[in-house]
Short mmCIF file of C-alpha atoms and ligand atoms in Angstrom, two decimals:
data_model
loop_
_atom_site.label_atom_id
_atom_site.label_comp_id
_atom_site.label_asym_id
_atom_site.label_seq_id
_atom_site.Cartn_x
_atom_site.Cartn_y
_atom_site.Cartn_z
CA MET A 1 -2.35 -21.73 -22.73
CA PRO A 2 -2.92 -17.79 -22.08
CA GLU A 3 -6.44 -16.73 -19.74
CA LEU A 4 -7.66 -13.57 -20.19
CA ARG A 5 -9.24 -13.35 -16.61
CA ARG A 6 -12.06 -11.39 -15.12
CA HIS A 7 -11.25 -9.66 -12.19
CA TYR A 8 -13.43 -10.29 -9.12
CA PHE A 9 -16.48 -7.76 -10.02
CA LEU A 10 -14.31 -5.18 -12.52
CA GLU A 11 -14.53 -5.06 -16.42
CA GLU A 12 -10.75 -5.70 -16.42
CA TYR A 13 -8.57 -8.54 -16.96
CA CYS A 14 -5.72 -9.67 -17.04
CA VAL A 15 -3.61 -12.37 -19.69
CA ILE A 16 -2.40 -15.26 -16.88
CA ALA A 17 0.84 -16.17 -19.53
CA LYS A 18 1.31 -19.80 -17.76
CA GLU A 19 3.77 -21.36 -20.44
CA ARG A 20 5.85 -17.27 -19.06
CA ALA A 21 6.09 -19.89 -16.49
CA ARG A 22 9.06 -18.26 -14.31
CA ARG A 23 10.75 -18.83 -11.03
CA PRO A 24 10.99 -17.12 -8.25
CA THR A 25 14.86 -16.33 -8.87
CA ASP A 26 13.96 -14.98 -12.47
CA PHE A 27 12.28 -12.40 -10.47
CA ILE A 28 15.47 -11.92 -8.86
CA ARG A 29 17.49 -9.02 -8.97
CA PRO A 30 20.64 -7.21 -7.19
CA ARG A 31 20.14 -5.49 -4.53
CA GLU A 32 20.65 -1.69 -4.34
CA ALA A 33 23.19 -1.07 -2.15
CA ARG A 34 21.81 1.36 0.59
CA ALA A 35 23.20 4.06 1.47
CA SER A 36 24.10 6.25 5.66
CA LYS A 37 25.98 9.14 5.40
CA GLU A 38 23.30 12.39 5.13
CA CYS A 39 19.35 10.63 4.84
CA PRO A 40 17.73 13.34 5.87
CA PHE A 41 15.31 10.72 7.19
CA CYS A 42 17.89 9.89 9.51
CA PRO A 43 17.23 11.09 13.54
CA GLY A 44 19.90 13.55 13.77
CA ASN A 45 19.22 14.81 10.86
CA GLU A 46 15.54 16.48 11.33
CA GLU A 47 16.47 19.65 10.09
CA MET A 48 17.33 18.87 6.33
CA THR A 49 13.25 17.96 6.33
CA PRO A 50 10.95 20.58 6.54
CA LYS A 51 8.73 20.59 9.78
CA ALA A 52 6.88 17.67 10.46
CA VAL A 53 3.83 18.11 11.26
CA ALA A 54 3.15 15.05 14.24
CA VAL A 55 6.08 14.19 15.90
CA TYR A 56 5.01 10.77 17.20
CA ARG A 57 7.42 9.96 20.89
CA ASP A 58 6.13 7.67 23.16
CA ASP A 59 5.05 10.56 25.53
CA GLY A 60 3.01 12.04 22.35
CA VAL A 61 2.67 13.58 19.24
CA PHE A 62 4.00 16.85 18.87
CA VAL A 63 4.54 19.24 15.88
CA ASP A 64 7.99 20.58 14.90
CA GLY A 65 9.02 24.49 15.58
CA GLU A 66 12.29 26.51 15.51
CA THR A 67 13.77 23.49 16.74
CA ARG A 68 13.74 19.88 15.35
CA ILE A 69 11.92 17.41 17.86
CA ARG A 70 14.16 14.39 18.66
CA GLY A 71 13.79 10.67 19.75
CA TRP A 72 10.41 10.21 17.86
CA TRP A 73 9.59 7.65 16.63
CA ALA A 74 7.81 8.14 13.40
CA ARG A 75 7.93 11.68 12.09
CA CYS A 76 5.69 12.97 9.43
CA ILE A 77 5.76 16.01 7.60
CA PRO A 78 5.32 17.47 4.20
CA ASN A 79 5.84 16.41 0.86
CA MET A 80 9.34 18.26 -0.35
CA TYR A 81 7.65 18.57 -3.69
CA PRO A 82 4.48 18.18 -3.55
CA ALA A 83 1.62 16.79 -5.47
CA MET A 84 -1.61 18.50 -3.48
CA VAL A 85 -1.39 21.82 -0.73
CA PRO A 86 -3.87 23.33 1.05
CA GLY A 87 -3.54 26.25 -0.33
CA PRO A 88 -3.20 25.95 -4.53
CA ASP A 89 -3.12 28.79 -7.04
CA ALA A 90 -6.97 28.39 -9.32
CA PRO A 91 -5.12 26.71 -11.73
CA THR A 92 -5.13 26.95 -15.36
CA SER A 93 -9.29 28.15 -17.09
CA GLU A 94 -8.47 25.94 -20.29
CA TRP A 95 -10.10 22.74 -20.85
CA MET A 96 -11.04 21.40 -17.20
CA ALA A 97 -8.73 21.80 -14.37
CA ILE A 98 -9.40 21.64 -10.44
CA PRO A 99 -7.13 23.82 -8.05
CA ALA A 100 -4.90 21.06 -6.65
CA ARG A 101 -6.38 20.94 -2.43
CA GLY A 102 -5.04 18.50 -0.30
CA GLY A 103 -2.01 17.54 0.79
CA HIS A 104 1.03 14.72 0.29
CA GLU A 105 3.23 14.72 3.36
CA VAL A 106 5.40 11.54 4.44
CA ILE A 107 5.54 9.36 6.65
CA ILE A 108 9.13 8.34 8.21
CA GLU A 109 7.70 4.47 9.95
CA SER A 110 11.23 4.42 12.03
CA PRO A 111 14.22 6.30 12.97
CA ASP A 112 16.57 2.47 11.87
CA HIS A 113 17.50 3.07 8.83
CA ASP A 114 18.05 -0.34 8.04
CA SER A 115 14.75 -2.26 8.98
CA SER A 116 11.27 -2.04 7.48
CA PRO A 117 7.80 -3.31 7.72
CA ALA A 118 9.27 -6.77 6.75
CA ASN A 119 11.72 -6.94 9.73
CA PHE A 120 9.82 -4.55 12.23
CA ASP A 121 8.69 -5.94 15.08
CA ASP A 122 5.00 -6.33 15.79
CA GLU A 123 4.50 -3.70 18.00
CA MET A 124 6.12 -0.89 15.32
CA VAL A 125 3.85 -2.66 12.92
CA ALA A 126 0.80 -2.45 14.06
CA ARG A 127 2.95 2.22 15.84
CA MET A 128 1.99 2.47 11.95
CA ILE A 129 -0.78 1.03 11.41
CA SER A 130 -1.67 3.37 14.28
CA VAL A 131 0.07 6.48 11.95
CA TYR A 132 -1.14 5.79 8.41
CA ALA A 133 -5.22 5.71 10.95
CA ASP A 134 -4.36 9.52 12.31
CA ARG A 135 -2.85 10.92 9.80
CA TYR A 136 -6.60 9.67 7.57
CA ARG A 137 -8.34 11.27 9.62
CA TYR A 138 -7.02 14.11 9.86
CA HIS A 139 -6.97 14.72 5.93
CA THR A 140 -10.55 13.87 7.04
CA GLU A 141 -11.33 16.54 9.30
CA GLN A 142 -9.28 18.35 6.77
CA GLY A 143 -12.37 17.51 4.30
CA SER A 144 -10.37 15.79 1.58
CA SER A 145 -13.28 13.19 -0.76
CA TYR A 146 -9.89 10.11 -0.88
CA VAL A 147 -6.63 10.00 1.24
CA SER A 148 -4.07 7.68 -0.79
CA ILE A 149 -1.81 6.14 1.71
CA PHE A 150 0.69 3.87 -0.79
CA LYS A 151 4.65 2.95 0.59
CA ASN A 152 6.99 3.32 -2.09
CA TRP A 153 9.92 0.24 -1.30
CA GLY A 154 12.21 0.21 -3.31
CA ARG A 155 14.15 2.35 -6.15
CA GLU A 156 12.59 0.50 -9.80
CA ALA A 157 9.35 1.10 -7.32
CA GLY A 158 9.34 4.48 -7.58
CA ALA A 159 10.82 5.53 -3.92
CA SER A 160 13.61 7.95 -4.35
CA LEU A 161 15.19 7.71 -0.03
CA SER A 162 15.78 4.15 0.77
CA HIS A 163 14.84 5.01 4.62
CA THR A 164 11.48 3.50 4.71
CA HIS A 165 8.49 5.77 4.47
CA THR A 166 5.11 5.74 3.53
CA GLN A 167 3.41 8.94 1.34
CA LEU A 168 -0.31 9.73 1.74
CA ILE A 169 -1.83 11.40 -0.36
CA ALA A 170 -4.83 13.82 -0.17
CA LEU A 171 -7.07 14.64 -2.96
CA PRO A 172 -9.86 16.97 -3.57
CA LEU A 173 -12.12 13.91 -5.24
CA ILE A 174 -12.60 10.13 -5.36
CA PRO A 175 -10.15 9.01 -7.89
CA PRO A 176 -11.40 7.02 -10.90
CA LEU A 177 -9.95 3.93 -9.87
CA LEU A 178 -12.54 3.83 -7.08
CA MET A 179 -15.32 5.53 -8.50
CA ARG A 180 -15.65 2.56 -10.57
CA GLU A 181 -15.57 0.43 -8.04
CA ILE A 182 -17.84 2.15 -6.08
CA PHE A 183 -20.26 2.30 -8.89
CA ALA A 184 -20.00 -1.62 -9.41
CA ILE A 185 -21.22 -2.51 -5.78
CA SER A 186 -24.02 0.35 -5.82
CA SER A 187 -25.46 -1.91 -8.52
CA MET A 188 -24.24 -4.93 -6.63
CA PRO A 189 -27.45 -6.95 -3.99
CA ALA A 190 -24.65 -7.48 -1.37
CA CYS A 191 -20.43 -6.00 -0.40
CA PRO A 192 -17.96 -8.42 -3.37
CA TYR A 193 -14.94 -8.73 -1.06
CA CYS A 194 -16.55 -9.30 1.87
CA ASN A 195 -17.92 -12.71 -1.15
CA ILE A 196 -14.24 -12.93 -2.61
CA ALA A 197 -12.49 -12.60 1.20
CA GLU A 198 -16.05 -15.96 2.68
CA ARG A 199 -15.26 -18.32 -0.94
CA GLU A 200 -11.19 -17.19 -1.26
CA ALA A 201 -10.80 -18.62 1.76
CA SER A 202 -11.11 -22.18 0.59
CA SER A 203 -9.42 -21.84 -2.55
CA GLY A 204 -5.76 -22.43 -4.20
CA ARG A 205 -4.92 -19.10 -3.60
CA VAL A 206 -5.63 -18.22 -0.23
CA ILE A 207 -1.25 -17.52 1.43
CA PHE A 208 -2.31 -17.26 5.25
CA ARG A 209 -4.98 -16.56 8.07
CA GLU A 210 -4.20 -14.43 10.87
CA GLY A 211 -7.22 -13.18 12.96
CA GLU A 212 -10.31 -11.53 11.38
CA TRP A 213 -7.66 -11.23 8.08
CA ILE A 214 -7.00 -12.69 5.51
CA CYS A 215 -4.72 -12.85 2.89
CA ILE A 216 -4.90 -14.29 -0.40
CA ALA A 217 -3.17 -13.92 -4.26
CA PRO A 218 -6.20 -12.52 -5.99
CA PHE A 219 -7.34 -14.50 -9.42
CA CYS A 220 -7.03 -11.55 -12.17
CA SER A 221 -3.53 -10.96 -10.52
CA GLN A 222 -1.41 -7.76 -12.45
CA ALA A 223 1.11 -8.62 -11.22
CA PRO A 224 3.21 -11.65 -10.08
CA TYR A 225 3.11 -12.27 -5.82
CA GLU A 226 0.62 -9.34 -6.44
CA MET A 227 -1.24 -9.55 -2.92
CA TRP A 228 -4.60 -7.70 -1.07
CA ILE A 229 -4.89 -8.48 3.02
CA LEU A 230 -9.07 -8.59 3.58
CA PRO A 231 -10.75 -8.02 6.86
CA PHE A 232 -14.06 -11.28 6.88
CA ARG A 233 -15.52 -8.22 8.41
CA HIS A 234 -17.44 -5.79 6.57
CA ILE A 235 -15.25 -2.21 7.66
CA SER A 236 -15.02 0.70 5.20
CA ASN A 237 -11.37 1.82 6.93
CA LEU A 238 -8.58 2.20 9.24
CA LEU A 239 -10.55 4.02 11.58
CA GLU A 240 -12.95 0.79 12.31
CA ILE A 241 -10.79 -1.47 13.75
CA GLU A 242 -10.57 -2.06 16.74
CA GLU A 243 -7.08 -2.33 18.96
CA SER A 244 -7.41 -6.35 18.99
CA MET A 245 -8.28 -5.98 14.97
CA ARG A 246 -5.64 -3.72 15.15
CA SER A 247 -2.97 -5.92 15.61
CA ASP A 248 -3.78 -9.04 13.60
CA LEU A 249 -3.21 -6.40 10.51
CA ALA A 250 -0.52 -6.19 11.78
CA ARG A 251 0.99 -9.19 11.50
CA ALA A 252 -0.76 -9.99 9.04
CA LEU A 253 0.79 -6.79 6.91
CA LYS A 254 4.54 -8.11 8.13
CA GLU A 255 4.03 -11.80 7.04
CA ALA A 256 2.94 -11.21 4.28
CA LEU A 257 5.64 -8.91 3.85
CA ARG A 258 7.63 -11.30 5.01
CA ARG A 259 7.44 -13.73 3.01
CA LEU A 260 7.22 -11.82 -0.65
CA SER A 261 11.13 -11.25 1.47
CA ALA A 262 11.93 -14.01 1.97
CA LEU A 263 10.94 -15.21 -2.48
CA LEU A 264 11.50 -12.07 -3.89
CA ASN A 265 14.81 -11.40 -1.09
CA ASP A 266 13.27 -8.24 -0.49
CA PRO A 267 12.47 -7.05 -4.15
CA PRO A 268 10.71 -3.84 -5.20
CA TYR A 269 7.46 -3.01 -4.01
CA ASN A 270 4.75 -0.72 -4.63
CA TYR A 271 1.62 -1.77 -1.33
CA MET A 272 -1.47 0.67 -1.62
CA LEU A 273 -4.33 1.18 0.75
CA PHE A 274 -7.62 1.35 -0.63
CA GLN A 275 -10.33 2.66 1.99
CA MET A 276 -13.56 5.09 1.84
CA SER A 277 -14.79 7.22 4.94
CA SER A 278 -18.11 4.59 4.22
CA ASN A 279 -20.75 1.74 2.31
CA TYR A 280 -16.77 -0.35 1.63
CA HIS A 281 -14.49 -2.21 2.49
CA LEU A 282 -10.99 -1.77 3.41
CA ASN A 283 -7.96 -3.30 1.27
CA ILE A 284 -4.59 -3.53 0.90
CA ARG A 285 -3.29 -4.25 -2.35
CA ILE A 286 0.97 -5.31 -2.42
CA GLN A 287 2.12 -5.52 -6.07
CA PRO A 288 6.14 -6.78 -6.29
CA ALA A 289 7.26 -3.69 -9.54
CA ILE A 290 9.21 -6.90 -10.95
CA THR A 291 7.62 -6.85 -14.53
CA ARG A 292 7.35 -3.77 -17.11
CA ILE A 293 4.42 -1.70 -17.99
CA ALA A 294 4.60 -1.43 -20.94
CA GLY A 295 2.85 -0.90 -24.62
CA PHE A 296 0.36 -3.66 -24.60
CA GLU A 297 -0.61 -2.18 -20.79
CA LYS A 298 -0.62 1.20 -21.95
CA ASN A 299 -2.96 0.67 -25.33
CA THR A 300 -4.96 -2.09 -23.45
CA GLY A 301 -5.30 -1.40 -19.19
CA ILE A 302 -4.62 -5.59 -19.09
CA TYR A 303 -1.94 -7.16 -17.69
CA ILE A 304 0.12 -9.38 -19.01
CA ASN A 305 1.07 -11.69 -15.65
CA PRO A 306 2.81 -14.82 -16.32
CA VAL A 307 2.84 -15.74 -13.06
CA PRO A 308 -0.51 -17.80 -11.63
CA PRO A 309 -1.17 -16.12 -9.03
CA GLU A 310 -1.94 -20.32 -7.39
CA GLN A 311 1.20 -20.86 -8.19
CA ALA A 312 2.53 -17.32 -6.90
CA ALA A 313 -0.60 -17.82 -3.37
CA SER A 314 1.03 -21.66 -2.84
CA GLU A 315 5.36 -20.44 -3.62
CA LEU A 316 3.96 -17.52 -1.03
CA ARG A 317 3.17 -20.31 1.42
CA SER A 318 5.73 -22.66 2.22
CA VAL A 319 8.73 -20.14 2.32
CA LEU A 320 8.76 -20.30 5.65
ZN1 ZN B 401 17.50 7.08 7.43
ZN1 ZN B 402 -17.92 -6.27 2.07
#
């Protein structure tokens, strides 16, 4: 029978439709060809992109001048079609609109066209996370209210280029999704995420533990094989992580993506960092883009998930 499950602490629901239960092989699609010719993110093609705002090399962090900097291990460039800009035009005076002030960047995490965080070595994932922290700090210092960092992997997940990259959109407001959480958390006696990490550690939804981090299939998973990575310690954002915790997080993120890739043959997915400057509990959510968001979801905000998270966790635990 289907189950209507409620989110851990929000007024949010999903339908776990067990009788639709599927095997991982049902979700496997043929992999896209990965074009590398004329890839603007590949080394040697730096002129094809706007000037980088941060170029990460072993000898420091630089900014592109007239000639583009080579020899990088990560590169951060302005998005060609930005959703937010540092100096926006005045918005329309109809109804209500505010200036789209902020920033929109693309972080190219590796010069290697055929790599991805699922097959990066631990050091590369750790460096990628340090770039996330660096750009998060920059935009927070610029006065942005929220810095959205997310990765779209695969065309079905929204990636227009196959070379691995992450996007960052800095916003002039706290998005409604986070506002809802902050409001709910403020009325609770203790942080719900601290409780989730502790309780799920002994549940059938735990996938693995890595140092002070845990990876789970959340009780109310919106998508099949959804995973959350969160620290046991109450930490609001990447800037509050110490060096040793950062390398454990790198291993945890890589481990989660490696397991997902092995189980579903490198599926399209999104991962999103949820963090705030204070009074929040950092978490990373990975959602495979293998089911369609259709009329019911758009009509109700309730997601139908044909794979119970307990089954997903069991398969993700045993795949490697
Ligand atoms: Zn490339
Ligand atoms: Zn907490």
